[in-house]
Short mmCIF file of C-alpha atoms in Angstrom, two decimals:
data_model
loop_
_atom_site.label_atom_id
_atom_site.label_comp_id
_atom_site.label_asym_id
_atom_site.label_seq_id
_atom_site.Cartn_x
_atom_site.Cartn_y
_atom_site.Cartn_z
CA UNK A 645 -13.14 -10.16 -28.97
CA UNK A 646 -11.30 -8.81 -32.15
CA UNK A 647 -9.71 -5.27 -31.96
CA UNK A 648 -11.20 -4.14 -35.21
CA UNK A 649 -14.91 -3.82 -33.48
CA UNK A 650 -12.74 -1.45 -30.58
CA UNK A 651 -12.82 1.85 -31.04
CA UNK A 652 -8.90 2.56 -30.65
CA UNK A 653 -9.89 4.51 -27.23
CA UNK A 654 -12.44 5.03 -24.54
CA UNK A 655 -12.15 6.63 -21.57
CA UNK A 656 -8.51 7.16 -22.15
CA UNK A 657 -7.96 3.56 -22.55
CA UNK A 658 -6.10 2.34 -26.08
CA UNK A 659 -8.73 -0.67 -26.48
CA UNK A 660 -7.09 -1.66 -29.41
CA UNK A 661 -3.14 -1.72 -28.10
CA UNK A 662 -5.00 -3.62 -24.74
CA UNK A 663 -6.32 -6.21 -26.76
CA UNK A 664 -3.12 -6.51 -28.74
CA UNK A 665 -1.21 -6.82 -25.63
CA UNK A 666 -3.20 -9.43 -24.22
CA UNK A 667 -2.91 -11.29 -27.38
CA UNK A 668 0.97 -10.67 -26.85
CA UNK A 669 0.78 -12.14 -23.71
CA UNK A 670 -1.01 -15.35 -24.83
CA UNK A 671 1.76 -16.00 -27.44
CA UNK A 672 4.87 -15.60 -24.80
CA UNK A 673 3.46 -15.91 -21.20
CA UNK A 674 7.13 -15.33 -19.68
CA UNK A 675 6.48 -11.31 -20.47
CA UNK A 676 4.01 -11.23 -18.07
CA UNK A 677 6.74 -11.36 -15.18
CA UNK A 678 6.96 -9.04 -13.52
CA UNK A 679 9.05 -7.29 -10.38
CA UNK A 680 7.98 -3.83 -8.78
CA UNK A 681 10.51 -2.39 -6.59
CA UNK A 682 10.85 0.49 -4.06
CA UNK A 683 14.21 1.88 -2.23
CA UNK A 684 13.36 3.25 1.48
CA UNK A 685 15.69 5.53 3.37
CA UNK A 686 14.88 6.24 7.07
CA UNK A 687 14.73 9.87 7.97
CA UNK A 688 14.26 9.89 11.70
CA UNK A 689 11.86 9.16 14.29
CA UNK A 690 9.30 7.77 12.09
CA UNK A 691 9.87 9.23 9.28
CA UNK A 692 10.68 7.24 6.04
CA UNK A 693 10.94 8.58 2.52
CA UNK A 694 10.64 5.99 -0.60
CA UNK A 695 11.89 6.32 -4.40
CA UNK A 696 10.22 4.30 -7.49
CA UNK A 697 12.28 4.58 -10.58
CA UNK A 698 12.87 1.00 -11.86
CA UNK A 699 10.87 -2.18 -12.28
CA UNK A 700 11.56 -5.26 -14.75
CA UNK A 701 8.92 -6.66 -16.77
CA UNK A 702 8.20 -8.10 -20.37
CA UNK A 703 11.89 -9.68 -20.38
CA UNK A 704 13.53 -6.59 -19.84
CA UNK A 705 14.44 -3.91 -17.34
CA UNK A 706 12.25 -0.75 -17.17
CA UNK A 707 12.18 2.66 -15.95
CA UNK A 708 9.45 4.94 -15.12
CA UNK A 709 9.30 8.34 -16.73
CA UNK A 710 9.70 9.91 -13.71
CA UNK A 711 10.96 8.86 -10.37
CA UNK A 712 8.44 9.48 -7.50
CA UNK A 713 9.28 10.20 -4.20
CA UNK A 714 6.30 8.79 -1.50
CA UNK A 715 7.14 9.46 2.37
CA UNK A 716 5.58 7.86 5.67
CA UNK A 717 5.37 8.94 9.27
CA UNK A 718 3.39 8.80 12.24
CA UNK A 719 0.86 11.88 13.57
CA UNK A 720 1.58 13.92 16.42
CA UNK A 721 -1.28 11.49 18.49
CA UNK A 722 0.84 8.18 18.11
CA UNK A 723 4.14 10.55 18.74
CA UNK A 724 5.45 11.02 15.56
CA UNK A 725 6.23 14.71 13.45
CA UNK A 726 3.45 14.10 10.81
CA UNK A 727 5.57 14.82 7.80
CA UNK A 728 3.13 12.70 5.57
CA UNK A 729 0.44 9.93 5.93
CA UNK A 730 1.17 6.97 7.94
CA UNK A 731 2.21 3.68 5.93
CA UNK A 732 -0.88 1.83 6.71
CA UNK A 733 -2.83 4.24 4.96
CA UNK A 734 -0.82 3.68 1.71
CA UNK A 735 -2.85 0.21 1.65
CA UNK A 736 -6.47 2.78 1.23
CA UNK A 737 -4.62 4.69 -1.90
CA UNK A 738 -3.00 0.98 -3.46
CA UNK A 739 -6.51 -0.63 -2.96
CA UNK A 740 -8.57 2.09 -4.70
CA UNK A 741 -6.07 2.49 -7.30
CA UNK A 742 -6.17 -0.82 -8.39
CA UNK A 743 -9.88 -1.24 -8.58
CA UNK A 744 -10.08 2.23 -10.21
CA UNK A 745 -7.68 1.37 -13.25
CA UNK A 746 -9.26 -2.04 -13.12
CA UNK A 747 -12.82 0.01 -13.50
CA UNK A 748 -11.58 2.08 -16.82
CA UNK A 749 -9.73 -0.79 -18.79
CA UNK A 750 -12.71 -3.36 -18.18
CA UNK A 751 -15.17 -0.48 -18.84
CA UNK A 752 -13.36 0.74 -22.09
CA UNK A 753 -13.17 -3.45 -23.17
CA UNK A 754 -17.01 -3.92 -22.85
CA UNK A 755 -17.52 -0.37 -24.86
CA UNK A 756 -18.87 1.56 -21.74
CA UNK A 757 -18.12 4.89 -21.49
CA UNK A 758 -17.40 6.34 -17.95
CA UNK A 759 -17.97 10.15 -16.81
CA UNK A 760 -16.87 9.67 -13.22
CA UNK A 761 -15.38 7.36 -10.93
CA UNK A 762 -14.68 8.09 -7.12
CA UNK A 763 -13.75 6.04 -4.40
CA UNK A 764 -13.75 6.21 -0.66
CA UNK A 765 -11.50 3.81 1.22
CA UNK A 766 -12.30 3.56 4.98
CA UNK A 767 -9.92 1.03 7.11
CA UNK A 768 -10.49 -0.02 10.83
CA UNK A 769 -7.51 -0.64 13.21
CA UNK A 770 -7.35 -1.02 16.59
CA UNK A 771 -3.70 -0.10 17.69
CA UNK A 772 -3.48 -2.47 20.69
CA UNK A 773 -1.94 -5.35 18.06
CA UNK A 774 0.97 -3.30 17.31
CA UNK A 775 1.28 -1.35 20.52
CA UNK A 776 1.33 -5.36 21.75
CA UNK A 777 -0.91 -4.52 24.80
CA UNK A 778 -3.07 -7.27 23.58
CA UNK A 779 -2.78 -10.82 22.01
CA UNK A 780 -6.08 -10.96 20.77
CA UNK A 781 -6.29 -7.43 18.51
CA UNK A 782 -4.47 -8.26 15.24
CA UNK A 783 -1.73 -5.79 14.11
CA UNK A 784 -3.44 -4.84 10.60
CA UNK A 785 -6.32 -3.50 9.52
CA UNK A 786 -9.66 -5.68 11.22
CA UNK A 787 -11.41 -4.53 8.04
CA UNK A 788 -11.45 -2.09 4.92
CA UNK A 789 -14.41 -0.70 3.22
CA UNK A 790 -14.25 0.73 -0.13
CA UNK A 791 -17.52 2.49 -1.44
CA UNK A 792 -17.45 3.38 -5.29
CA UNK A 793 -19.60 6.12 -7.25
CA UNK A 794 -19.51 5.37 -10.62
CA UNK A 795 -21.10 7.25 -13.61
CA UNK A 796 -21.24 6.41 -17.29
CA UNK A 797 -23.99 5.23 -20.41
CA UNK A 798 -24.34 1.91 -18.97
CA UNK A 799 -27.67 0.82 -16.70
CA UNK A 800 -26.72 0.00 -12.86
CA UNK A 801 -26.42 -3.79 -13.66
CA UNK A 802 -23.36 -3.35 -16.03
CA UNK A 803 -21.72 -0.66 -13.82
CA UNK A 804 -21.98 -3.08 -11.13
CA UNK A 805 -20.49 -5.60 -12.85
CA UNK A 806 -17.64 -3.79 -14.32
CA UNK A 807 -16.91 -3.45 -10.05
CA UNK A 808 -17.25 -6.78 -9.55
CA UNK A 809 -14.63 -7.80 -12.68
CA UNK A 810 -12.65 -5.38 -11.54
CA UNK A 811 -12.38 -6.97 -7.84
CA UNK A 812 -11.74 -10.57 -9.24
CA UNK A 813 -8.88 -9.52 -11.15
CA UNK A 814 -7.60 -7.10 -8.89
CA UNK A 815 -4.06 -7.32 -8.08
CA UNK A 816 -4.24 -5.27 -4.55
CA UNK A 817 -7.46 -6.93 -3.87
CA UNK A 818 -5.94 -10.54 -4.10
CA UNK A 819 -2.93 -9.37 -1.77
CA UNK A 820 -5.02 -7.69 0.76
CA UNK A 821 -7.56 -10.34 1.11
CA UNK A 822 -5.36 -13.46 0.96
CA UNK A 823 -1.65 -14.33 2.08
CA UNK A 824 1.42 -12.83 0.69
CA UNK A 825 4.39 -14.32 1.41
CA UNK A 826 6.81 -12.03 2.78
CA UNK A 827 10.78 -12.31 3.38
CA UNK A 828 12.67 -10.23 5.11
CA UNK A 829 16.94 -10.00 5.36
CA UNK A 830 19.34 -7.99 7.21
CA UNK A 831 22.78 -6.75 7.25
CA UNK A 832 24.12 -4.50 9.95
CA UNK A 833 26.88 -2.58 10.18
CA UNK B 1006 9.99 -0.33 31.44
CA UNK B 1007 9.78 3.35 33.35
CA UNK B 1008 9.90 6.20 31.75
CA UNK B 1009 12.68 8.08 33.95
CA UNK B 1010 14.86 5.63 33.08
CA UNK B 1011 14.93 6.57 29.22
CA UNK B 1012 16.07 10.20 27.61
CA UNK B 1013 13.61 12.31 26.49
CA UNK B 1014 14.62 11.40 22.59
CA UNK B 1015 16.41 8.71 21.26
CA UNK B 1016 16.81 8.57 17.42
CA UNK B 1017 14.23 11.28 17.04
CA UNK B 1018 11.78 9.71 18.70
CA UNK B 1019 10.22 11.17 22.16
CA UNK B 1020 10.40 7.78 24.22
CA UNK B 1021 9.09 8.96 27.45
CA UNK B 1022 6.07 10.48 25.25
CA UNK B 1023 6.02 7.03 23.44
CA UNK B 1024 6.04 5.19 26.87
CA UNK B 1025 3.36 7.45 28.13
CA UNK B 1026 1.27 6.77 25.36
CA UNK B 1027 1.61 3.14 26.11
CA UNK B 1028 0.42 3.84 29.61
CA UNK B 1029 -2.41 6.20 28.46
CA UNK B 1030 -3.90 3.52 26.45
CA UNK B 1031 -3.34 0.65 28.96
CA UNK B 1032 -5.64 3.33 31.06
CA UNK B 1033 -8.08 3.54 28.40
CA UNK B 1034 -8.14 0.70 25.52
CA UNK B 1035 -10.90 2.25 23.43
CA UNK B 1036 -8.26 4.95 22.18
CA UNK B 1037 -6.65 2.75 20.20
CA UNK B 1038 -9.52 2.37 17.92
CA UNK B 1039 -8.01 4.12 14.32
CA UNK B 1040 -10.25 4.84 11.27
CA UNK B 1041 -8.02 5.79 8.37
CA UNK B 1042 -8.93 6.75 5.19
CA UNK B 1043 -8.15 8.13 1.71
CA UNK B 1044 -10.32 9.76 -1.27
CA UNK B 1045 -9.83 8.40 -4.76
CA UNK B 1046 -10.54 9.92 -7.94
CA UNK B 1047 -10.42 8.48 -11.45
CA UNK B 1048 -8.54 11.12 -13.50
CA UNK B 1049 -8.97 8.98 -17.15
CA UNK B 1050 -7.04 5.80 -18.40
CA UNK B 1051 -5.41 3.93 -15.66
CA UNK B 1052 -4.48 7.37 -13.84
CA UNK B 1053 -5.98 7.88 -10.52
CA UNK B 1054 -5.43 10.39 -7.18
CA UNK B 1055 -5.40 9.63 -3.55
CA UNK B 1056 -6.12 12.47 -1.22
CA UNK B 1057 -5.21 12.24 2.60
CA UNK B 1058 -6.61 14.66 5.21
CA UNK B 1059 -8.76 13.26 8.12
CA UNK B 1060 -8.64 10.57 10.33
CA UNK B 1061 -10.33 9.07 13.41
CA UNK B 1062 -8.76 7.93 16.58
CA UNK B 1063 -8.49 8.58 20.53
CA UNK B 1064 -12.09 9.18 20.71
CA UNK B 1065 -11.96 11.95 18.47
CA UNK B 1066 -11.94 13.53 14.32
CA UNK B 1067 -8.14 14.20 13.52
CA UNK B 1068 -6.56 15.63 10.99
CA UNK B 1069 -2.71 15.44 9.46
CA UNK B 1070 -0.88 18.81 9.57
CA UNK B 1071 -0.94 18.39 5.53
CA UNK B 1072 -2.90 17.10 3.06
CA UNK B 1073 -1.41 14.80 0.96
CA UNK B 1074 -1.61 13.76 -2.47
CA UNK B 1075 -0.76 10.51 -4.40
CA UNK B 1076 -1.33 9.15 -7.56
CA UNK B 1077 -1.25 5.90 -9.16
CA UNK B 1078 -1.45 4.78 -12.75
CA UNK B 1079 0.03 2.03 -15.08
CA UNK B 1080 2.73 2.25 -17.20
CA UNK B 1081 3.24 2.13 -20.83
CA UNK B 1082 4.25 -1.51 -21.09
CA UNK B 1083 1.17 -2.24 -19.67
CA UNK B 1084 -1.17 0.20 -21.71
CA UNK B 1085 -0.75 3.44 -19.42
CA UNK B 1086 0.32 6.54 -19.42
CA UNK B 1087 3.09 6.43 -16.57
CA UNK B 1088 1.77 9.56 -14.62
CA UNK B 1089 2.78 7.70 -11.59
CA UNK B 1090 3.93 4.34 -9.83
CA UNK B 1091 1.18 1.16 -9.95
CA UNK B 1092 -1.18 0.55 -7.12
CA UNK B 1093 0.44 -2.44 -6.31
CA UNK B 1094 4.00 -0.79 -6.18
CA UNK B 1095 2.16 1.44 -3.12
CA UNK B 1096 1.86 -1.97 -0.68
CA UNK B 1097 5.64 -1.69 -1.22
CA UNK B 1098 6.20 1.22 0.01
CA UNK B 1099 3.62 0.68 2.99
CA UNK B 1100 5.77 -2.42 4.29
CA UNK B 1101 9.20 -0.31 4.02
CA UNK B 1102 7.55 2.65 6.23
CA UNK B 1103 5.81 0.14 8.64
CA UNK B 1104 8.77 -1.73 9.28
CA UNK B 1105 11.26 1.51 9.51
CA UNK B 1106 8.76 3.14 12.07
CA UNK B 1107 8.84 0.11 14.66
CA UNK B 1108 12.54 -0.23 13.77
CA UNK B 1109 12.70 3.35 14.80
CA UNK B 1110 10.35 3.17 17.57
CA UNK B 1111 11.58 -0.52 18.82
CA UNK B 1112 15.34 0.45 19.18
CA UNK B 1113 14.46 3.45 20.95
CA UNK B 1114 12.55 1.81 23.52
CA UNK B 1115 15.51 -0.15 24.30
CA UNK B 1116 18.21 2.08 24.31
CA UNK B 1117 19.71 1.67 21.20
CA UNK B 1118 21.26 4.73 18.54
CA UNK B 1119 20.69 3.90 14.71
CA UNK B 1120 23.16 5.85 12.29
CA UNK B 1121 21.17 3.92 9.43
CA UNK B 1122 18.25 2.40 8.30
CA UNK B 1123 17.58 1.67 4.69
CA UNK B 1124 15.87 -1.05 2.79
CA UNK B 1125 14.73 -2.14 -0.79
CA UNK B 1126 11.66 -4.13 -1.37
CA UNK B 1127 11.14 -5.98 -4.38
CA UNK B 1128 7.74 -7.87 -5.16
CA UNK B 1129 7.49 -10.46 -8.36
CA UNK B 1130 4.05 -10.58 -9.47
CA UNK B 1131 3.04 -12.83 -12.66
CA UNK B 1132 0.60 -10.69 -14.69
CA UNK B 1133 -1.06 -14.00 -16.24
CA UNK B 1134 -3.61 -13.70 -12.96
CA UNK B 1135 -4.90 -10.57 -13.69
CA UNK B 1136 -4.74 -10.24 -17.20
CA UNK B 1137 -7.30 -13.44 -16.86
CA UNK B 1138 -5.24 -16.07 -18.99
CA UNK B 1139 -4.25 -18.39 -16.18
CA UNK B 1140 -6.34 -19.66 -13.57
CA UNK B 1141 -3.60 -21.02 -11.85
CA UNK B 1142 -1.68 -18.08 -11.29
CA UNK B 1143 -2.55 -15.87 -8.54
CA UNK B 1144 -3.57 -12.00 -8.76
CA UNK B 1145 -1.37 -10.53 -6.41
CA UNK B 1146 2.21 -10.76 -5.45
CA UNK B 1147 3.77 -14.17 -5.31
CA UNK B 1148 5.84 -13.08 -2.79
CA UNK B 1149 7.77 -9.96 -1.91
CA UNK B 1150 11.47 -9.73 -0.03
CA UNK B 1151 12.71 -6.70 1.75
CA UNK B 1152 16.13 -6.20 2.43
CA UNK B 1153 17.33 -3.77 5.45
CA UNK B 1154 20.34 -2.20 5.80
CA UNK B 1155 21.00 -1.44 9.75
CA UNK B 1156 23.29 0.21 11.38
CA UNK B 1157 24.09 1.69 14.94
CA UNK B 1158 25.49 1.28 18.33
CA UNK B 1159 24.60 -2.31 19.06
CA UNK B 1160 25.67 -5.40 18.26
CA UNK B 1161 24.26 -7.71 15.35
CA UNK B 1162 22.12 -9.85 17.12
CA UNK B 1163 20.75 -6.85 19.21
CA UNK B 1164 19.81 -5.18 15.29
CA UNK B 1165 18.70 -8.41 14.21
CA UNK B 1166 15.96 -8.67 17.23
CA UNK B 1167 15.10 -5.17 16.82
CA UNK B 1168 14.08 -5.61 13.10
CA UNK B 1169 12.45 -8.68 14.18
CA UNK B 1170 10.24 -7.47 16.94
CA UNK B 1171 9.22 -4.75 14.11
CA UNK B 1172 8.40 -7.14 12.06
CA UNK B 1173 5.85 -8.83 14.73
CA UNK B 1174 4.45 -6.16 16.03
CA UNK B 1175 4.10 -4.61 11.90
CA UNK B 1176 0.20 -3.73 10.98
CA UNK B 1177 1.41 -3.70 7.16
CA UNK B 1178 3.24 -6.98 7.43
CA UNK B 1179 0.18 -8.71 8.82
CA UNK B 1180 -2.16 -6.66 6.53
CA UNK B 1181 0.32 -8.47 3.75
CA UNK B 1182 0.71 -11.86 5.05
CA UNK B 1183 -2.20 -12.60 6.53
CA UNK B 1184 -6.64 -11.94 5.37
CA UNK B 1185 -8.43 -8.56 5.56
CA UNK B 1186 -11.67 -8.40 5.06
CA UNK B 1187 -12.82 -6.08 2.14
CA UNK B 1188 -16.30 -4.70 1.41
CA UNK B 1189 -16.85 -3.12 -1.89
CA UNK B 1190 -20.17 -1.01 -2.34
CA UNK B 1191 -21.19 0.85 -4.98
CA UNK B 1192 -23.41 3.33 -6.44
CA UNK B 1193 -24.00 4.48 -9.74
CA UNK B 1194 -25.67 7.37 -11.48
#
């Protein structure tokens, strides 16, 4: 693939700076490093509130343009205040974000122009894993179902297949559907 | 554990309501089932939104006492426009409120006052995976660490077990550490 055949963008995607950065990459792998990071506060009962302002990446310590402010809590039914969506269902909007920018940056690549892309995430949980009244119901999700509509001047087969790229290189797919490690400290006071 | 034994709120939560809960579902397993879902919509680029409104659960259609909206997109470094954090910076978030509830909820149920609960999570992810110029390197996160900062009227090892039996009984930490499975359908027009 050579950037000159790009158009410079596509579905709001710069093709060309895309392909340059992936060319980047290839040259120096160490700037693909990366480290997200998120500060939580507890607010009460189960209410939590969480800020995203920096990350590091490409060698060098980043800021977003804007700091966003995401909150969690529990509804009234499982006896919290329902100040905002629980944190389970944060998983539904990481998952469909993912395969959504994966969608547009594969799509704009290959030259296909998209006029609409929607996503429904629907995940099943059965709440006796973490209310532990059962040793047999895992605590997560049993299972998530994510059903696409996507539009654009491609036939079915290569709309289908921009999906399906989009899954294998997913980033929220992959830690969803296989093992994360996870460590967890403490200090008290 | 009996309910007369505990006040009526501890740390904002309602722990005889939470213990009665516990009881109504011991009565009645099947309201414990959860659907949760959220709405996606491709906005252009990388940028997407999340809407939040209904859920399932207790036998019945629910609904949070908002609607809530949440976007996602990637940021300049990586060929974005930096509307908003990265999908995969929303699975951090999602771990800090699921632990913080059942932190909450835990030390309540046994008597204990927090004056503090904060934490930072920080995930390292090597972008090699999905960029698709390693094989070797994985997708996701290669692992993430969350720090808490606790605090209240109990001593450390009594904190310590608290965070820990959170951290069993978590539906995002097993939804992180452990397989869901996904289903991805699609239509296209």
């Amino acid at each position: 693939m050579t950037i000159t055949t790009s158009p410079q963008s596509r579905n709001g995607v710069d093709v060309a700076t895309l392909f340059a950065t992936l060319d980047a990459v290839r040259d120096n792998p160490a700037i693909a490093k990366f480290q997200f990071r998120v500060r939580n506060r507890w607010q009460g009962g189960t209410h939590s509130v969480s800020e995203y302002s920096d990350f590091s990446g490409a060698l060098q310590e980043l800021r977003h343009k804007n700091v966003t402010v995401v909150e969690s809590d529990h509804p009234e039914v499982l006896v919290g205040a329902d100040h905002a969506p629980t944190p389970v269902e944060y998983l539904l909007h990481a998952i469909a974000g993912c395969l959504t920018s994966g969608i547009a940056n594969i799509a704009s690549a290959r030259g296909v122009t998209l006029t609409h892309v929607s996503s429904t995430v629907e995940g099943d949980i059965d709440l006796l894993g973490i209310l532990g009244l059962s040793d047999e119901v895992r605590n997560g999700y049993q299972q998530l179902k994510v059903t696409f509509r996507v539009e654009g001047d491609a036939d079915d087969a290569t709309l289908r297949e921009i999906v399906e790229q989009s899954r294998r290189r997913s980033a929220v797919y992959d830690a969803l559907t296989n093992p994360t490690p996870v460590q967890i400290e403490v200090v008290t006071g």
